[in-house]
CSV table of N, CA, C and O in Angstrom, one decimal:
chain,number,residue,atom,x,y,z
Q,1,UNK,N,4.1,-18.0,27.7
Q,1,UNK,CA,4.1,-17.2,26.5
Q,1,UNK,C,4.7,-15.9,26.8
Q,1,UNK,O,5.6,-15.4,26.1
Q,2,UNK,N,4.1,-15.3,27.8
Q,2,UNK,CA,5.0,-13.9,28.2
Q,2,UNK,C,6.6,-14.1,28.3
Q,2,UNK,O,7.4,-13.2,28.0
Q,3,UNK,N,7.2,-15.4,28.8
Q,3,UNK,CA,8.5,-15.6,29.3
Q,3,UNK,C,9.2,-15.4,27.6
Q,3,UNK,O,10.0,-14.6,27.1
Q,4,UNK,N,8.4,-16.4,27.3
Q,4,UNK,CA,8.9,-16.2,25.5
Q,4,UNK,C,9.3,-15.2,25.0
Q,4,UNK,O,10.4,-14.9,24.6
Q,5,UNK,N,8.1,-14.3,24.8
Q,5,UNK,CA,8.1,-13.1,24.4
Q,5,UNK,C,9.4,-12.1,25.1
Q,5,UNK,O,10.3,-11.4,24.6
Q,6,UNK,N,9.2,-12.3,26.4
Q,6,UNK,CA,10.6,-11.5,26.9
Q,6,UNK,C,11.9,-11.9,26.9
Q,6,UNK,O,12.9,-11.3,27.3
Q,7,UNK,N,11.8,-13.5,26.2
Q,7,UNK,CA,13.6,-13.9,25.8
Q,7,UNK,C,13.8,-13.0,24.9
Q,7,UNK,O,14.6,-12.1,25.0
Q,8,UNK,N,12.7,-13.3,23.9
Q,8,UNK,CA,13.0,-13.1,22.6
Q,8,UNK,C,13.7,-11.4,22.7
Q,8,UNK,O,14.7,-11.0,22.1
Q,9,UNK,N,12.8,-10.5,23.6
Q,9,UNK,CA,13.0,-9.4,23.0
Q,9,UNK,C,14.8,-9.1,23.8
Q,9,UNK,O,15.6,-8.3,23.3
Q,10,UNK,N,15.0,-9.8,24.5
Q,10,UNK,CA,16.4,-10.0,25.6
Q,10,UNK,C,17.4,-10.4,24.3
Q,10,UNK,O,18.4,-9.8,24.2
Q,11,UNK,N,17.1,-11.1,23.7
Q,11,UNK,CA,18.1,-12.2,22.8
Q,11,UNK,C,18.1,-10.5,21.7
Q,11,UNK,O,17.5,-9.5,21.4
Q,12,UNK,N,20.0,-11.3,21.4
Q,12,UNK,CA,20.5,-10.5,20.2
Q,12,UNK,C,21.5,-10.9,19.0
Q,12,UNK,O,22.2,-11.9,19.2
Q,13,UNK,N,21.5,-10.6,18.2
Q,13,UNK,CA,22.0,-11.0,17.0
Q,13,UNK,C,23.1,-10.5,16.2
Q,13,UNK,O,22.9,-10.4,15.0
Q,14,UNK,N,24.0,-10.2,16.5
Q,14,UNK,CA,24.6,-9.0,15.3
Q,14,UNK,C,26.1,-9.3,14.9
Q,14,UNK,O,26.8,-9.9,15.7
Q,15,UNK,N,26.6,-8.9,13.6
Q,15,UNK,CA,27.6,-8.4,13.2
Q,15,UNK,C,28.4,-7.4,13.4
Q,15,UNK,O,28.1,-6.2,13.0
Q,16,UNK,N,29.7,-7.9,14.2
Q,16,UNK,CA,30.6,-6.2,13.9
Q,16,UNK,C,32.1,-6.1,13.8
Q,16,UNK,O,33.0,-6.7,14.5
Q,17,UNK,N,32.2,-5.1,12.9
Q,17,UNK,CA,33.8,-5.5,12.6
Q,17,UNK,C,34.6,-4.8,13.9
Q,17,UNK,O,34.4,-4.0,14.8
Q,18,UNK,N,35.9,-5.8,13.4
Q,18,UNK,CA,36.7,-5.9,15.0
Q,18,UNK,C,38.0,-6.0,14.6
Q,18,UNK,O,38.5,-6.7,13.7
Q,19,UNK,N,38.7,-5.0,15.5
Q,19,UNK,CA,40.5,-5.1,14.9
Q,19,UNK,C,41.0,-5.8,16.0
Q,19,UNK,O,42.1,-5.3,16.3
Q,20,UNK,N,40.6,-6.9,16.9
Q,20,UNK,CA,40.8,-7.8,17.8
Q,20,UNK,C,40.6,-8.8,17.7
Q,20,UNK,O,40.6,-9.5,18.7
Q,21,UNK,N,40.4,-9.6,16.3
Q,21,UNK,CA,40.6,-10.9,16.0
Q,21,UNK,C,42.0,-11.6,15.6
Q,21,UNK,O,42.9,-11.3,14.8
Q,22,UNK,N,42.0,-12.7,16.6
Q,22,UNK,CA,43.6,-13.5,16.3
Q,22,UNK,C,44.2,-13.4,14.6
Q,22,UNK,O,43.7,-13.1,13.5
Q,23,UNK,N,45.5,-13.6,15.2
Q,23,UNK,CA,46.1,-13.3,13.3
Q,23,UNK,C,45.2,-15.0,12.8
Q,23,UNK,O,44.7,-15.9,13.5
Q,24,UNK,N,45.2,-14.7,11.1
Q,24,UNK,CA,44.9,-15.3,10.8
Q,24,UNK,C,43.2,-15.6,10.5
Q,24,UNK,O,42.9,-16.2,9.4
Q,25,UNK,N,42.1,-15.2,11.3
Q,25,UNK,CA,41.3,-15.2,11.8
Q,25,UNK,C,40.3,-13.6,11.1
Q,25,UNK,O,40.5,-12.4,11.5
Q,26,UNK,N,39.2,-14.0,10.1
Q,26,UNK,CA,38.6,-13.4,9.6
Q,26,UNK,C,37.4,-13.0,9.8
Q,26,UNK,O,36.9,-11.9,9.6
Q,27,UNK,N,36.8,-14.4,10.3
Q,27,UNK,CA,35.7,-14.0,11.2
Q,27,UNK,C,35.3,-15.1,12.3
Q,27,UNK,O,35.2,-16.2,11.9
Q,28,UNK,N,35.0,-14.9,13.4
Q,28,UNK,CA,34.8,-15.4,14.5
Q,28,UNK,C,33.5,-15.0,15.6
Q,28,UNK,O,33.3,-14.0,16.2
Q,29,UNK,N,32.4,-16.4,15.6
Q,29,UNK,CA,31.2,-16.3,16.2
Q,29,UNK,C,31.9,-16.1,17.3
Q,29,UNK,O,33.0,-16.6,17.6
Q,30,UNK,N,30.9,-15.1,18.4
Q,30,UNK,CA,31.5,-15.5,19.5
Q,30,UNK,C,29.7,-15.6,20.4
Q,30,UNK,O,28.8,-14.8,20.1
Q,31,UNK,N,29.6,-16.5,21.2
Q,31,UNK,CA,28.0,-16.9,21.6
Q,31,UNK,C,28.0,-17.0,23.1
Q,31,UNK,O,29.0,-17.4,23.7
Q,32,UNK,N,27.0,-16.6,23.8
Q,32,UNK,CA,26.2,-16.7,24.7
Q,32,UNK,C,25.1,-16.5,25.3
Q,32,UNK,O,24.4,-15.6,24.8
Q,33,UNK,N,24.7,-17.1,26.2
Q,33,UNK,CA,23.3,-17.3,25.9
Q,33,UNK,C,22.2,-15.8,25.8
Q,33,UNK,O,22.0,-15.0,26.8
Q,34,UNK,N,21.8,-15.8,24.9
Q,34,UNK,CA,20.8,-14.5,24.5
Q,34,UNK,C,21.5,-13.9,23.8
Q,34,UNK,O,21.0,-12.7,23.8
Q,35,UNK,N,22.7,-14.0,23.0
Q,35,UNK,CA,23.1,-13.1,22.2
Q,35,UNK,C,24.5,-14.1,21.3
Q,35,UNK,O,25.2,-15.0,21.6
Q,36,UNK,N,24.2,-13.4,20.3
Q,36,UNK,CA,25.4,-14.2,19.0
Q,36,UNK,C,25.7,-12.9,18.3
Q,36,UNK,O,24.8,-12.1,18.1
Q,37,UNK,N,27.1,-12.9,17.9
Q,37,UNK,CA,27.9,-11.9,17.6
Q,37,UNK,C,28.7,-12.0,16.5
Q,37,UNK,O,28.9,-13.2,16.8
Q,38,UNK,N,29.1,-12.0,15.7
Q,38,UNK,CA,29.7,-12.4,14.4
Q,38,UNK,C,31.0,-11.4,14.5
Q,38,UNK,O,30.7,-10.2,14.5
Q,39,UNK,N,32.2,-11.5,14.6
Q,39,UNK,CA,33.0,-10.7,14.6
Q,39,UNK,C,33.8,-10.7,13.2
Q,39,UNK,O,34.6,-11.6,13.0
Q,40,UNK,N,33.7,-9.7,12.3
Q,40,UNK,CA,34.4,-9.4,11.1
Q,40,UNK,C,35.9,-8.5,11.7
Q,40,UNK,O,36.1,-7.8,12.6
Q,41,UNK,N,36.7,-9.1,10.6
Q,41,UNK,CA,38.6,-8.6,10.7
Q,41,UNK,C,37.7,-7.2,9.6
Q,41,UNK,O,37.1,-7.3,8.5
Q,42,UNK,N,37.9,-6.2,10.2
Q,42,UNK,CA,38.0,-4.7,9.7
Q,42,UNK,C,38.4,-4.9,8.0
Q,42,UNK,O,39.3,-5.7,7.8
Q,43,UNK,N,38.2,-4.5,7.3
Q,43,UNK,CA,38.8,-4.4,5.7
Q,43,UNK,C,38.5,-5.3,5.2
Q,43,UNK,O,38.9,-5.3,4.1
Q,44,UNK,N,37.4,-6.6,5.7
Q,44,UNK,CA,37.1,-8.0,4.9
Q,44,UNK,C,35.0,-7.8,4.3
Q,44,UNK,O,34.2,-8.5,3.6
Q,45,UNK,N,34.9,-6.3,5.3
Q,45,UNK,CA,33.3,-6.3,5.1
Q,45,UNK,C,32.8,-5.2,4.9
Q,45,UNK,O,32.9,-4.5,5.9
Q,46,UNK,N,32.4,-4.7,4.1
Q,46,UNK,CA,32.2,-3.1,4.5
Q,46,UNK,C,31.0,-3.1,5.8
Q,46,UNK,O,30.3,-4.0,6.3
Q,47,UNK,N,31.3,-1.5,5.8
Q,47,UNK,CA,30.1,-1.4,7.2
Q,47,UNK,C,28.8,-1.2,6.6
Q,47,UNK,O,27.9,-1.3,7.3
Q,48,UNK,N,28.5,-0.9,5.4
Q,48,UNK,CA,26.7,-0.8,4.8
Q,48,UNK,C,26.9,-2.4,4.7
Q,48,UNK,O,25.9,-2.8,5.3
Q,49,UNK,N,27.6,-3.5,4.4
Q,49,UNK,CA,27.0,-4.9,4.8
Q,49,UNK,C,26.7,-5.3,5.9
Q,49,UNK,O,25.8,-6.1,6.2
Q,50,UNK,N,27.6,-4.5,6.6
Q,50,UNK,CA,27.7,-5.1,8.2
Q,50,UNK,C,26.1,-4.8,8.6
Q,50,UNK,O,25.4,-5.6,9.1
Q,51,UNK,N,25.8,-3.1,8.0
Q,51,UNK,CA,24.9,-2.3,8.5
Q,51,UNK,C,23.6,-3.2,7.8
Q,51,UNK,O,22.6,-3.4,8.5
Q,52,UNK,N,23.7,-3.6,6.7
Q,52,UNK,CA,22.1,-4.5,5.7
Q,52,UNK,C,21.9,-5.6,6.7
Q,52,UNK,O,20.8,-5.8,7.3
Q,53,UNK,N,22.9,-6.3,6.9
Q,53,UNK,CA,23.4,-7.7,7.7
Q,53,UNK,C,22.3,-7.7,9.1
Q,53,UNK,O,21.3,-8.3,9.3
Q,54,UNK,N,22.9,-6.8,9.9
Q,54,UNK,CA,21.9,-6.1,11.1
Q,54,UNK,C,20.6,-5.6,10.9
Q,54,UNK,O,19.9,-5.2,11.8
Q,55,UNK,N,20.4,-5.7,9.9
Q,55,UNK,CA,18.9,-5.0,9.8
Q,55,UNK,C,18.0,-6.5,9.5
Q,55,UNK,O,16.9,-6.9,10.0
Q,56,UNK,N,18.5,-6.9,8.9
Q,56,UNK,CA,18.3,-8.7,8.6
Q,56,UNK,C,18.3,-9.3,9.8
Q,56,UNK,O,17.3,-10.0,10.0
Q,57,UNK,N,19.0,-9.3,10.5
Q,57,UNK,CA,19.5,-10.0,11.6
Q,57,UNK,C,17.9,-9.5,12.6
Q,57,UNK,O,17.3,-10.3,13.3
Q,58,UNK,N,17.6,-8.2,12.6
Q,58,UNK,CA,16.9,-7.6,13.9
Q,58,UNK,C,15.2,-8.1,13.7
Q,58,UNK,O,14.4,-8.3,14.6
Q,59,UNK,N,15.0,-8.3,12.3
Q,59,UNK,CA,14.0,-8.7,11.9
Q,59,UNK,C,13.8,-10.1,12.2
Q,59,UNK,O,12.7,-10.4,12.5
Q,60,UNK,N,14.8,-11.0,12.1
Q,60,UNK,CA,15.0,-12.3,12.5
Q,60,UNK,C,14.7,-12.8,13.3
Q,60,UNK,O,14.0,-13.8,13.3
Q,61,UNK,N,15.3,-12.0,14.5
Q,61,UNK,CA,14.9,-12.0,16.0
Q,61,UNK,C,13.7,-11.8,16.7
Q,61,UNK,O,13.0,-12.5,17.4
Q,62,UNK,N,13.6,-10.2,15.8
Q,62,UNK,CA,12.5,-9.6,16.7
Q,62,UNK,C,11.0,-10.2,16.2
Q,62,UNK,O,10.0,-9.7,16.7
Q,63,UNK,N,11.0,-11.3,15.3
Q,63,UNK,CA,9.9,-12.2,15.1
Q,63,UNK,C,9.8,-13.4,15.4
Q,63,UNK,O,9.1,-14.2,14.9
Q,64,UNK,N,10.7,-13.5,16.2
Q,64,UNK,CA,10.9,-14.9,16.6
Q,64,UNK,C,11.5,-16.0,15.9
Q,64,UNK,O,11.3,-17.1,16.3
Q,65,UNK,N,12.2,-15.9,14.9
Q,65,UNK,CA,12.7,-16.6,14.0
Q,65,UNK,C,14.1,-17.1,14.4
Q,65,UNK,O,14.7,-18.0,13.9
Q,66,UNK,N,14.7,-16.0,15.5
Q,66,UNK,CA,16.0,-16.7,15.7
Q,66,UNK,C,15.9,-17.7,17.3
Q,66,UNK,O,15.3,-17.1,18.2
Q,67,UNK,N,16.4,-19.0,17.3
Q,67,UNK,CA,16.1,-19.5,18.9
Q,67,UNK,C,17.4,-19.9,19.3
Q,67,UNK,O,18.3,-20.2,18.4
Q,68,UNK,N,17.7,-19.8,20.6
Q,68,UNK,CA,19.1,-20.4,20.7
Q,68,UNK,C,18.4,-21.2,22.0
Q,68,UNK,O,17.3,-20.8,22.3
Q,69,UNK,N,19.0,-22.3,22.8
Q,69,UNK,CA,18.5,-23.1,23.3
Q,69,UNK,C,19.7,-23.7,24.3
Q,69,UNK,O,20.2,-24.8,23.9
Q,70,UNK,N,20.3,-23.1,25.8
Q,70,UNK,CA,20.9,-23.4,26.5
Q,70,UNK,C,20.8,-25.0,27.1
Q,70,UNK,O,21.7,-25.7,27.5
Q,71,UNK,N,19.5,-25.1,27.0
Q,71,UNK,CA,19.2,-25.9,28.0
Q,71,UNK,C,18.6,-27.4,27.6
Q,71,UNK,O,18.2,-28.3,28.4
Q,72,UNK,N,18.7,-27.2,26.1
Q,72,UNK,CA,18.5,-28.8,25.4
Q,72,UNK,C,18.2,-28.7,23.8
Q,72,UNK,O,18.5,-27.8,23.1
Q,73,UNK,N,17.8,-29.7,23.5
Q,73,UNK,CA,17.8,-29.4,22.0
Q,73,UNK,C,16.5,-28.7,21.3
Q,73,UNK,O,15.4,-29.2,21.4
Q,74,UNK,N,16.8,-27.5,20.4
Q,74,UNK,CA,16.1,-27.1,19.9
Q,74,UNK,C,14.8,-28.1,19.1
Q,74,UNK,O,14.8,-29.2,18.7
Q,75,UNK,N,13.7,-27.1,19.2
Q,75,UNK,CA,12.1,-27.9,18.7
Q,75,UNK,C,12.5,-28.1,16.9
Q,75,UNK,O,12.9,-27.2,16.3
Q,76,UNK,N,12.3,-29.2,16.4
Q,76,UNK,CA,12.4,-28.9,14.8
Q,76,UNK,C,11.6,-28.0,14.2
Q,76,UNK,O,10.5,-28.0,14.6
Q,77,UNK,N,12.0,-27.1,13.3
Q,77,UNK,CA,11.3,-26.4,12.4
Q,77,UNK,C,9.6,-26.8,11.9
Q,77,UNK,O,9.1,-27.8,11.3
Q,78,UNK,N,9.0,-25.6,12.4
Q,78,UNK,CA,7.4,-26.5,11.4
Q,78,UNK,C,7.1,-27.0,10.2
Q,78,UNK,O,6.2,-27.6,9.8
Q,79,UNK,N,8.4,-26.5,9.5
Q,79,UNK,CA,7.9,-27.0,7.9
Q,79,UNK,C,9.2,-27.8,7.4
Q,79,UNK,O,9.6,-28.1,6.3
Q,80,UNK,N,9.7,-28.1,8.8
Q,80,UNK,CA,11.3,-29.6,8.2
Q,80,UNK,C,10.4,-30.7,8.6
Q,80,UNK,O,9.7,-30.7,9.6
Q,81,UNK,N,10.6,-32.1,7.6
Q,81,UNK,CA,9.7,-33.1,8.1
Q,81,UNK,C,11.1,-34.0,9.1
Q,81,UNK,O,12.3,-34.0,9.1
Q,82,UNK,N,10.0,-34.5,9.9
Q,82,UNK,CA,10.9,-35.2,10.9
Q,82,UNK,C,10.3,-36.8,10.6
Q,82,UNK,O,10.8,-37.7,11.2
């Protein structure tokens, strides 16, 4: 339970705009383990979205709601029927 607790608070989540995305290319996840990044093309997002986006995102996490799962397949949702 403690190990949990200390992914969780390790793990991150966020949006941010970026003038380093290939041409073409508007937005691009970029992932690893304990953290997921959303990269917005500058002029496609404002930053108060970016900024609501993150505040959503931190709440997500920081209750446990976000899981990422290196090492097999994630547990099903408690309330998806299997």
């Amino acid at each position: 339970m403690a190990d949990e607790a200390a992914d969780r608070k390790r793990a991150s989540a966020r949006f941010e705009l970026s003038d380093l995305l290939p041409d073409g290319e508007v937005i691009m996840p970029l992932e690893r383990d304990g953290e997921f990044v959303m990269l917005v093309r500058r002029g496609h997002m404002t930053p108060e979205a970016i900024s609501e986006i993150n505040k959503r995102l931190e709440h997500i996490v920081g209750n446990g709601l976000w899981e990422q799962r290196w090492d097999g397949p994630c547990a099903p949702h408690p309330g998806k029927d299997t």
